[in-house]
Coordinates of C-alpha atoms in Angstrom, one line a residue:
M1 CA 0.0 0.0 0.0
P2 CA 1.6 3.3 -1.0
V3 CA 2.4 6.0 1.5
V4 CA -0.3 8.5 1.7
P5 CA 1.2 12.0 1.0
D6 CA 1.2 14.4 3.8
S7 CA -1.2 17.3 3.4
S8 CA 1.6 19.7 4.4
A9 CA 5.3 19.4 3.6
H10 CA 6.0 21.7 6.4
Y11 CA 4.5 19.3 8.9
R12 CA 6.8 16.5 7.9
S13 CA 9.9 18.7 8.0
R14 CA 8.9 20.1 11.4
T15 CA 8.4 16.8 13.1
R16 CA 11.7 15.5 11.9
A17 CA 13.4 18.7 12.9
I18 CA 12.2 18.1 16.5
V19 CA 14.3 15.0 16.8
E20 CA 17.2 16.4 14.8
S21 CA 17.2 19.6 17.0
S22 CA 17.7 17.5 20.1
R23 CA 20.7 15.7 18.7
P24 CA 24.1 17.4 18.7
R25 CA 25.7 17.8 15.3
M26 CA 29.4 17.3 14.9
G27 CA 31.0 20.5 13.8
A28 CA 27.7 22.6 14.0
N29 CA 29.0 24.2 17.2
L30 CA 32.6 23.3 17.6
P31 CA 33.3 24.8 21.1
T32 CA 30.2 23.2 22.5
E33 CA 31.1 19.9 20.9
R34 CA 34.6 20.0 22.3
V35 CA 33.1 20.6 25.8
R36 CA 30.9 17.5 25.4
V37 CA 33.8 15.4 24.2
G38 CA 35.9 16.7 27.0
V39 CA 33.3 15.9 29.6
L40 CA 32.6 12.5 28.2
G41 CA 36.4 11.8 28.1
A42 CA 36.8 12.9 31.7
T43 CA 33.9 10.8 32.7
L44 CA 35.3 7.7 31.0
A45 CA 38.7 8.2 32.6
T46 CA 37.2 8.7 36.0
A47 CA 35.0 5.6 35.5
A48 CA 38.0 3.5 34.4
T49 CA 40.0 4.5 37.4
F50 CA 37.1 3.8 39.7
L51 CA 36.4 0.4 38.1
G52 CA 40.0 -0.6 38.7
Y53 CA 39.7 -0.2 42.4
T54 CA 36.2 -1.7 42.8
A55 CA 36.2 -4.6 40.3
A56 CA 37.6 -7.1 42.7
S57 CA 35.3 -6.3 45.6
N58 CA 31.9 -5.3 44.1
S59 CA 31.1 -6.5 40.6
T60 CA 27.5 -5.2 40.8
L61 CA 28.8 -1.6 41.3
V62 CA 31.0 -2.1 38.3
G63 CA 28.1 -3.0 36.2
I64 CA 26.1 0.0 37.4
V65 CA 29.0 2.4 36.5
L66 CA 29.4 0.9 33.1
L67 CA 25.6 1.2 32.4
A68 CA 25.7 4.8 33.6
V69 CA 28.5 5.6 31.2
V70 CA 26.8 4.0 28.3
G71 CA 23.5 5.7 29.2
A72 CA 25.2 9.1 29.5
A73 CA 26.7 8.7 26.0
I74 CA 23.4 7.7 24.5
F75 CA 21.7 10.6 26.3
V76 CA 24.1 13.1 24.9
Y77 CA 24.6 11.9 21.4
R78 CA 21.5 9.7 20.5
P79 CA 18.6 10.7 22.8
D80 CA 16.2 9.3 20.1
W81 CA 17.3 5.8 21.1
L82 CA 16.0 6.1 24.7
A83 CA 12.3 5.4 24.0
P84 CA 13.0 2.3 21.9
A85 CA 15.6 1.2 24.5
T86 CA 12.9 1.5 27.2
I87 CA 10.6 -0.8 25.1
V88 CA 13.3 -3.4 24.7
L89 CA 14.3 -3.4 28.4
G90 CA 10.8 -3.3 29.8
C91 CA 8.6 -5.3 27.4
A92 CA 10.7 -8.4 26.4
A93 CA 10.2 -11.8 27.8
L94 CA 13.5 -13.1 29.2
P95 CA 14.9 -16.4 30.7
A96 CA 14.9 -16.6 34.5
G97 CA 17.9 -14.9 36.0
L98 CA 18.4 -12.5 33.1
T99 CA 16.1 -9.7 34.2
P100 CA 18.0 -6.4 33.7
S101 CA 17.9 -4.8 37.1
F102 CA 20.1 -3.9 40.0
S103 CA 19.7 -3.3 43.7
L104 CA 20.9 -0.3 45.6
G105 CA 20.1 0.9 49.1
G106 CA 17.5 -1.8 49.6
F107 CA 15.6 -0.9 46.4
T108 CA 15.6 -2.8 43.1
F109 CA 15.8 -0.7 40.0
P110 CA 14.7 -2.3 36.7
A111 CA 16.9 -1.1 33.8
Y112 CA 13.8 0.0 31.8
E113 CA 12.9 2.4 34.6
I114 CA 16.3 4.1 34.3
A115 CA 16.0 4.3 30.5
L116 CA 12.5 5.7 30.9
F117 CA 13.8 8.4 33.3
A118 CA 16.6 9.3 30.8
A119 CA 13.9 9.4 28.0
L120 CA 11.9 11.8 30.2
M121 CA 15.0 14.1 30.6
A122 CA 15.4 14.1 26.8
A123 CA 11.7 14.7 26.2
L124 CA 11.7 17.7 28.5
R125 CA 14.1 19.4 26.0
I126 CA 11.2 19.3 23.5
S127 CA 8.1 21.5 23.9
I128 CA 5.0 19.9 25.5
N129 CA 1.6 21.1 24.4
R130 CA -0.8 22.8 26.8
W131 CA -3.2 19.9 26.9
T132 CA -0.5 17.6 28.0
K133 CA 0.8 20.1 30.6
F134 CA -2.7 20.5 32.0
N135 CA -3.2 16.7 32.4
L136 CA 0.3 16.4 33.9
S137 CA -0.6 19.1 36.5
L138 CA -3.7 17.1 37.4
L139 CA -1.6 14.0 37.9
A140 CA 1.0 15.9 39.9
T141 CA -1.7 17.4 42.2
W142 CA -3.2 13.9 42.7
L143 CA 0.2 12.5 43.8
L144 CA 0.8 15.5 46.1
I145 CA -2.6 14.9 47.8
G146 CA -1.6 11.3 48.4
V147 CA 1.8 12.4 49.9
G148 CA 0.2 15.2 51.9
S149 CA -2.5 12.9 53.3
A150 CA 0.1 10.4 54.3
T151 CA 2.1 13.1 56.1
L152 CA -1.0 14.3 58.0
T153 CA -2.2 10.9 59.0
G154 CA 1.2 9.5 60.0
N155 CA 1.3 7.0 57.1
L156 CA 4.4 8.4 55.5
S157 CA 6.9 5.5 55.3
V158 CA 9.0 3.5 52.9
H159 CA 5.7 2.0 51.7
T160 CA 4.8 5.5 50.4
I161 CA 7.6 5.1 48.0
G162 CA 6.3 1.7 47.0
D163 CA 2.9 3.2 46.3
L164 CA 4.4 6.0 44.2
R165 CA 6.9 4.0 42.3
N166 CA 4.9 2.7 39.4
L167 CA 2.7 5.8 39.4
G168 CA 5.8 7.7 38.7
Q169 CA 6.4 5.5 35.7
L170 CA 3.0 6.3 34.4
F171 CA 3.8 10.0 34.7
M172 CA 7.1 9.7 32.9
A173 CA 5.7 7.6 30.1
L174 CA 2.9 10.0 29.5
V175 CA 5.4 12.8 29.0
V176 CA 7.7 10.8 26.7
A177 CA 4.9 9.5 24.6
A178 CA 3.3 12.9 24.2
T179 CA 6.5 14.3 22.9
V180 CA 7.6 11.5 20.5
I181 CA 4.2 10.6 19.0
N182 CA 4.5 13.3 16.4
T183 CA 8.1 12.5 15.5
P184 CA 9.9 9.6 13.6
V185 CA 10.8 8.1 17.0
A186 CA 7.2 6.8 17.2
E187 CA 7.7 4.8 14.0
R188 CA 10.9 3.5 15.4
C189 CA 9.2 2.4 18.6
A190 CA 6.5 0.5 16.5
V191 CA 9.3 -1.3 14.7
V192 CA 11.1 -2.2 18.0
M193 CA 7.8 -3.4 19.6
K194 CA 7.2 -5.7 16.7
W195 CA 10.6 -7.4 17.1
V196 CA 10.3 -7.5 20.8
L197 CA 6.9 -9.4 20.5
W198 CA 8.3 -11.9 18.0
G199 CA 11.4 -12.6 20.1
S200 CA 9.2 -13.0 23.2
V201 CA 6.7 -15.4 21.6
V202 CA 9.6 -17.5 20.4
L203 CA 11.0 -17.7 23.9
I204 CA 7.6 -18.4 25.5
L205 CA 6.8 -21.2 22.9
T206 CA 10.2 -22.7 23.7
A207 CA 9.5 -22.6 27.4
S208 CA 6.1 -24.2 26.9
T209 CA 7.5 -27.0 24.8
A210 CA 11.0 -27.5 26.2
G211 CA 10.3 -26.5 29.8
I212 CA 12.9 -23.7 30.3
A213 CA 12.2 -21.2 33.1
L214 CA 11.3 -17.6 32.3
A215 CA 11.4 -14.4 34.3
G216 CA 7.9 -13.6 35.7
R217 CA 5.2 -16.0 36.7
S218 CA 4.7 -19.5 35.4
E219 CA 2.1 -21.7 36.9
Q220 CA -0.6 -24.3 36.0
A221 CA -3.1 -22.9 33.6
A222 CA -6.0 -23.7 35.9
L223 CA -8.2 -21.9 38.4
V224 CA -7.2 -22.2 42.1
G225 CA -8.1 -25.6 43.4
E226 CA -8.0 -27.3 40.0
S227 CA -5.2 -28.8 37.9
A228 CA -4.2 -28.6 34.2
E229 CA -1.4 -30.0 32.0
A230 CA -0.7 -26.7 30.4
T231 CA 1.5 -23.9 31.9
R232 CA 0.6 -20.2 31.8
Y233 CA 3.3 -17.7 31.3
L234 CA 2.9 -14.1 32.6
T235 CA 6.1 -12.3 31.5
A236 CA 7.1 -8.7 30.8
A237 CA 5.7 -9.1 27.3
T238 CA 2.2 -10.1 28.3
Y239 CA 0.6 -6.6 28.7
P240 CA 2.6 -5.0 25.9
A241 CA 1.2 -7.7 23.7
L242 CA -2.3 -6.8 25.0
A243 CA -1.8 -3.1 24.3
T244 CA -0.5 -3.9 20.8
L245 CA -3.4 -6.2 20.0
C246 CA -6.0 -3.8 21.4
I247 CA -4.7 -1.0 19.2
C248 CA -4.6 -3.2 16.1
V249 CA -8.1 -4.4 16.8
A250 CA -9.4 -0.9 17.3
L251 CA -7.8 0.4 14.1
A252 CA -9.3 -2.6 12.2
V253 CA -12.8 -2.0 13.7
L254 CA -12.5 1.7 12.7
G255 CA -11.7 0.6 9.2
T256 CA -8.4 2.4 9.2
V257 CA -5.8 -0.3 9.1
P258 CA -6.8 -3.9 8.3
F259 CA -5.3 -7.0 9.9
R260 CA -3.5 -7.9 6.7
V261 CA -1.3 -4.8 7.3
T262 CA -0.8 -5.3 11.1
W263 CA -0.5 -9.1 11.1
S264 CA 3.2 -8.8 12.1
W265 CA 2.1 -7.2 15.4
T266 CA -1.1 -9.0 15.8
L267 CA 0.0 -12.6 15.4
P268 CA 2.8 -12.7 18.1
S269 CA 0.5 -10.7 20.4
I270 CA -2.3 -13.3 20.1
L271 CA 0.1 -16.2 20.8
I272 CA 1.6 -14.4 23.9
L273 CA -1.9 -13.7 25.3
F274 CA -3.1 -17.2 24.5
L275 CA -0.3 -18.8 26.5
A276 CA -1.0 -16.3 29.4
F277 CA -4.5 -17.9 30.0
S278 CA -5.8 -14.7 31.6
R279 CA -9.5 -13.6 31.8
N280 CA -8.4 -10.0 32.2
H281 CA -7.4 -9.9 28.6
I282 CA -10.9 -10.8 27.4
L283 CA -12.3 -7.8 29.3
G284 CA -9.7 -5.4 27.9
I285 CA -10.3 -6.5 24.3
A286 CA -14.1 -6.4 24.7
I287 CA -14.0 -2.8 26.1
T288 CA -11.6 -1.8 23.3
V289 CA -14.0 -3.2 20.6
I290 CA -17.0 -1.4 22.2
A291 CA -15.2 1.9 22.4
A292 CA -14.0 1.6 18.8
L293 CA -17.6 0.8 17.7
V294 CA -18.8 4.0 19.5
A295 CA -16.1 6.0 17.9
L296 CA -17.4 5.0 14.4
R297 CA -20.4 7.2 15.1
S298 CA -22.3 5.4 12.3
L299 CA -24.8 2.6 12.7
N300 CA -24.1 1.1 9.3
A301 CA -20.3 1.2 9.9
A302 CA -20.8 -0.3 13.4
F303 CA -23.0 -3.2 12.0
A304 CA -20.4 -3.9 9.3
A305 CA -17.6 -3.9 11.9
T306 CA -19.6 -6.1 14.2
A307 CA -20.1 -8.6 11.4
R308 CA -16.4 -8.7 10.7
I309 CA -15.7 -9.3 14.4
V310 CA -18.2 -12.1 14.6
L311 CA -16.8 -13.7 11.5
G312 CA -13.2 -13.4 12.8
G313 CA -14.2 -14.8 16.2
T314 CA -16.1 -17.7 14.6
T315 CA -13.1 -18.5 12.4
I316 CA -10.7 -18.5 15.4
G317 CA -13.1 -20.7 17.3
A318 CA -13.5 -23.1 14.4
I319 CA -9.7 -23.4 14.1
A320 CA -9.3 -24.0 17.9
F321 CA -12.1 -26.7 17.8
L322 CA -10.5 -28.4 14.8
A323 CA -7.0 -28.4 16.5
A324 CA -8.5 -29.9 19.7
S325 CA -10.4 -32.6 17.8
P326 CA -9.3 -36.3 18.1
A327 CA -8.8 -36.5 14.4
M328 CA -5.8 -34.1 14.7
S329 CA -4.2 -35.7 17.7
D330 CA -1.9 -38.0 15.7
L331 CA -0.2 -35.2 13.8
P332 CA 3.2 -34.0 15.1
G333 CA 2.8 -31.3 17.8
M334 CA -1.0 -31.5 17.9
K335 CA -1.0 -33.1 21.3
W336 CA 0.6 -30.0 22.8
V337 CA -1.9 -27.8 20.9
T338 CA -4.8 -29.8 22.2
V339 CA -3.6 -29.4 25.8
Q340 CA -3.3 -25.7 25.4
V341 CA -6.7 -25.3 23.8
N342 CA -8.5 -27.4 26.4
S343 CA -6.8 -25.6 29.2
Y344 CA -7.7 -22.2 27.7
S345 CA -11.3 -23.2 27.4
A346 CA -11.4 -24.5 31.0
R347 CA -9.6 -21.5 32.6
V348 CA -10.6 -18.5 30.5
V349 CA -13.8 -19.3 28.6
E350 CA -15.5 -21.3 31.4
G351 CA -13.9 -19.1 34.0
I352 CA -15.8 -16.0 33.1
N353 CA -19.3 -17.3 33.8
S354 CA -21.0 -16.3 37.0
D355 CA -21.1 -19.7 38.7
T356 CA -17.4 -20.1 38.3
L357 CA -16.7 -16.6 39.6
Q358 CA -18.8 -17.2 42.7
R359 CA -16.6 -20.1 43.8
D360 CA -13.3 -18.9 42.4
P361 CA -10.9 -18.2 45.3
S362 CA -9.1 -15.5 43.5
A363 CA -12.4 -13.7 42.8
L364 CA -13.5 -14.1 46.4
F365 CA -10.1 -12.7 47.6
R366 CA -10.7 -9.6 45.5
Q367 CA -14.1 -9.2 47.0
E368 CA -12.7 -9.3 50.5
E369 CA -10.2 -6.6 49.4
N370 CA -13.0 -4.5 48.1
D371 CA -15.0 -4.7 51.3
L372 CA -12.0 -3.6 53.4
L373 CA -11.2 -0.8 50.9
R374 CA -14.8 0.5 51.2
Q375 CA -14.5 0.6 55.0
S376 CA -11.3 2.7 54.6
V377 CA -13.0 5.0 52.1
Y378 CA -15.8 5.7 54.7
E379 CA -13.2 6.6 57.3
A380 CA -11.6 9.3 55.1
P381 CA -13.7 9.9 52.0
V382 CA -12.4 13.3 50.9
F383 CA -8.6 13.1 50.8
G384 CA -8.0 9.6 51.9
H385 CA -5.4 8.1 54.2
G386 CA -2.4 8.8 51.9
F387 CA 0.1 6.7 50.0
G388 CA 1.7 4.1 52.2
Y389 CA -1.5 3.4 54.1
A390 CA -2.2 -0.3 55.0
Y391 CA -5.9 -0.9 54.5
K392 CA -5.7 -4.4 56.0
P393 CA -3.4 -6.3 58.5
P394 CA -0.6 -8.4 57.2
A395 CA -1.0 -12.2 56.9
G396 CA 1.4 -15.0 56.7
G397 CA 5.1 -14.9 57.7
R398 CA 7.6 -12.1 57.4
G399 CA 9.2 -11.9 54.0
T400 CA 6.1 -13.2 52.1
W401 CA 4.1 -11.1 49.7
M402 CA 1.0 -11.4 51.9
F403 CA 2.9 -9.9 54.8
E404 CA 5.1 -7.3 53.1
Q405 CA 3.0 -6.0 50.2
A406 CA -0.6 -7.2 50.3
P407 CA -1.7 -4.7 53.0
Y408 CA -0.8 -1.8 50.6
Y409 CA -1.9 -3.3 47.3
A410 CA -5.3 -4.0 45.9
H411 CA -6.7 -5.4 42.7
N412 CA -9.4 -2.8 42.3
F413 CA -7.3 0.3 41.4
Y414 CA -10.2 2.8 41.8
L415 CA -11.1 1.7 45.3
W416 CA -7.4 1.7 46.1
A417 CA -7.0 5.2 44.8
T418 CA -10.0 6.4 46.7
A419 CA -8.8 4.9 50.0
K420 CA -5.4 6.5 49.5
T421 CA -6.3 9.9 48.1
G422 CA -10.1 10.2 48.6
I423 CA -12.8 11.2 46.2
V424 CA -10.9 14.3 45.3
G425 CA -7.9 12.2 44.2
L426 CA -10.0 9.8 42.2
I427 CA -11.6 12.7 40.3
L428 CA -8.2 14.2 39.6
F429 CA -6.9 10.8 38.3
G430 CA -10.0 10.4 36.1
A431 CA -9.7 13.9 34.7
A432 CA -6.0 13.3 33.9
T433 CA -6.3 9.9 32.3
V434 CA -9.9 9.0 31.5
I435 CA -11.2 12.2 30.1
P436 CA -8.4 12.6 27.5
V437 CA -9.1 9.2 26.0
L438 CA -12.8 9.6 26.1
I439 CA -12.7 12.8 24.0
P440 CA -11.5 11.1 20.7
I441 CA -14.2 8.4 21.2
L442 CA -17.1 10.8 21.9
R443 CA -16.5 14.1 20.2
T444 CA -17.6 14.1 16.6
G445 CA -15.1 15.3 14.1
S446 CA -12.4 16.3 16.6
S447 CA -10.1 13.3 16.5
S448 CA -8.1 11.2 14.2
R449 CA -8.6 7.5 13.7
L450 CA -5.2 6.9 15.2
A451 CA -6.1 8.8 18.4
S452 CA -9.4 7.0 18.5
G453 CA -7.7 3.6 18.2
I454 CA -5.2 4.3 20.9
S455 CA -8.0 5.8 23.1
A456 CA -10.1 2.6 22.7
A457 CA -7.1 0.5 23.8
A458 CA -6.4 2.8 26.8
L459 CA -10.1 2.4 27.9
G460 CA -9.6 -1.3 27.8
F461 CA -6.7 -1.0 30.2
L462 CA -8.7 1.3 32.4
A463 CA -11.5 -1.2 32.5
I464 CA -9.1 -4.0 33.5
S465 CA -8.0 -1.8 36.4
F466 CA -11.2 -2.7 38.2
V467 CA -9.9 -6.3 38.7
A468 CA -6.1 -5.8 38.0
P469 CA -4.5 -2.5 38.8
M470 CA -2.7 -1.4 35.6
P471 CA -1.4 1.9 37.1
L472 CA 0.2 -0.2 39.9
G473 CA 1.9 -2.8 37.8
S474 CA 5.2 -3.0 36.0
P475 CA 5.4 -2.3 33.1
T476 CA 1.6 -1.8 32.9
A477 CA 1.8 1.6 34.5
A478 CA 4.2 2.8 31.8
I479 CA 2.1 1.2 29.0
L480 CA -1.1 3.0 30.2
G481 CA 0.8 6.3 30.6
A482 CA 2.3 5.9 27.1
M483 CA -1.2 5.4 25.6
V484 CA -2.7 8.4 27.3
G485 CA 0.4 10.4 26.4
C486 CA 0.0 9.5 22.7
V487 CA -3.5 10.7 22.7
C488 CA -2.5 13.9 24.5
G489 CA 0.3 14.5 22.0
L490 CA -2.0 14.0 19.1
Q491 CA -4.1 16.8 20.5
R492 CA -1.5 19.4 19.4
A493 CA -3.1 22.0 17.3
G494 CA -3.4 21.0 13.6
N495 CA -2.1 17.5 14.0
W496 CA -5.5 15.8 14.0
S497 CA -6.3 17.2 10.6
K498 CA -3.1 15.8 9.0
T499 CA -2.2 12.4 7.5
T500 CA 0.0 10.2 9.6
S501 CA 2.0 7.5 7.9
F502 CA 4.6 5.1 9.2
R503 CA 6.2 2.2 7.5
N504 CA 5.1 -1.4 8.0
P505 CA 8.3 -3.1 9.4
S506 CA 7.3 -6.4 7.8
Q507 CA 8.2 -4.8 4.5
G508 CA 11.6 -3.5 5.4
G509 CA 12.9 0.0 5.1
S510 CA 11.5 0.9 1.7
G511 CA 8.3 -1.2 1.5
D512 CA 4.7 -0.4 2.1
A513 CA 3.5 1.8 4.8
L514 CA 0.9 1.6 7.5
C515 CA -1.2 4.6 6.8
V516 CA -3.7 6.3 9.1
R517 CA -5.8 9.0 7.4
Q518 CA -6.7 11.8 9.7
P519 CA -10.2 13.3 9.0
E520 CA -10.6 17.0 8.8
P521 CA -12.1 18.3 12.0
V522 CA -15.5 20.0 12.2
Q523 CA -15.0 23.7 13.0
S524 CA -16.0 24.3 16.6
S525 CA -15.4 27.1 19.1
G526 CA -14.5 24.5 21.7
Q527 CA -11.8 22.8 19.7
S528 CA -8.3 23.2 21.1

């Protein structure tokens, strides 16, 4: 499919100039360049001297210094690499023991968190639109309310940092995404995500068939109290795959980009999610589809999209039924396929009916959490108890998750946020994250198809947060922040009336392109 020409040559040159302007050019400013080289050389010399003294006694510290030096060089000379590097470090499934992280002062720092912070510092050198600044101010106010309430109620502790940690990732990712979505860095991130997903699915399939251990969670693909032959894998790639699939599904429903163009993202995402055996994913995809249908704003288009969805679902179901049939069991590899399909049907498909949920221990545990959270909300309904507040007593022995983290964590994010920051805090969070993604869905003629597709996927993640807290997870907080940031960045004046095009990585550097036609907005006095 040919690249759709941009409606303004100035737009294309301007977006590329944003990235180029943040990258130092050799010879463009010789004195400044000499200073940079001198500083980098002095840093390398100091690091080499330091490493010589510490290599024998503290290998971890040596690795930290080396990473810091490499990161500093990338930050100075190639800041446009930081966002793709964050995706690689945070979204790739890895073998057990190879998780890129380090411990310092009692805290564990994942490498992607450091890369995200560096990307934030680089992004701050680029202008941020007023809509993004407004939403960031709401988020910052919400976080300050949580810290202030913790201080006033005496709940300020190391657990306050634990509550804020991933929320800070959401904040940083929102800023980075809002600044890069209108630049060629966004295209590069899409390419990187594609290869991260393919590498992850190969590793997960290898683990499922050969039994190698992966970083993350691996357990029987059965509900609590039952057993299954299959193993479910919840890795760092699981929710990035869900976000990718939701965006591709939304764009297909909107009639913007068909699956024949996005198959290189969709296929690995489906396989990763299938081997995760999670009911939450069904909820996220369902809400994404509903939001995309609403964004169509046309009954005829909605009926046509619904027919395509039903046809696609029927096809996938027929393939799964055929793969699990006894007639296919003698073929090589089909026994493994049959086990996976049967386990998925038992845990996910049958696990979402009301009878199963009423006796599912995990669902009952979440209900107990909700009851305790509601009691906490009644005690401090306006501003909450603050970040670091334990809404229930610890259980189990010291050193276990139930004792150390469960009193401060909850699966229903919205009740958790209300207990910590009150109704005021919940309203601020909703205004900063929910409202921005609702606007492209509901406001006629104001948004692009790309913004609507990303918004639909973000709403899917926000819906999942009723049963699994996306803003409190890693890397789910960064993923949600990135989606909201993309939508905020696309709000920049004039961008939603342009054509956005980026290459389909499956076709190489000069092949077809994935094109998203932006409709012309309706003139309105309320449009920003």
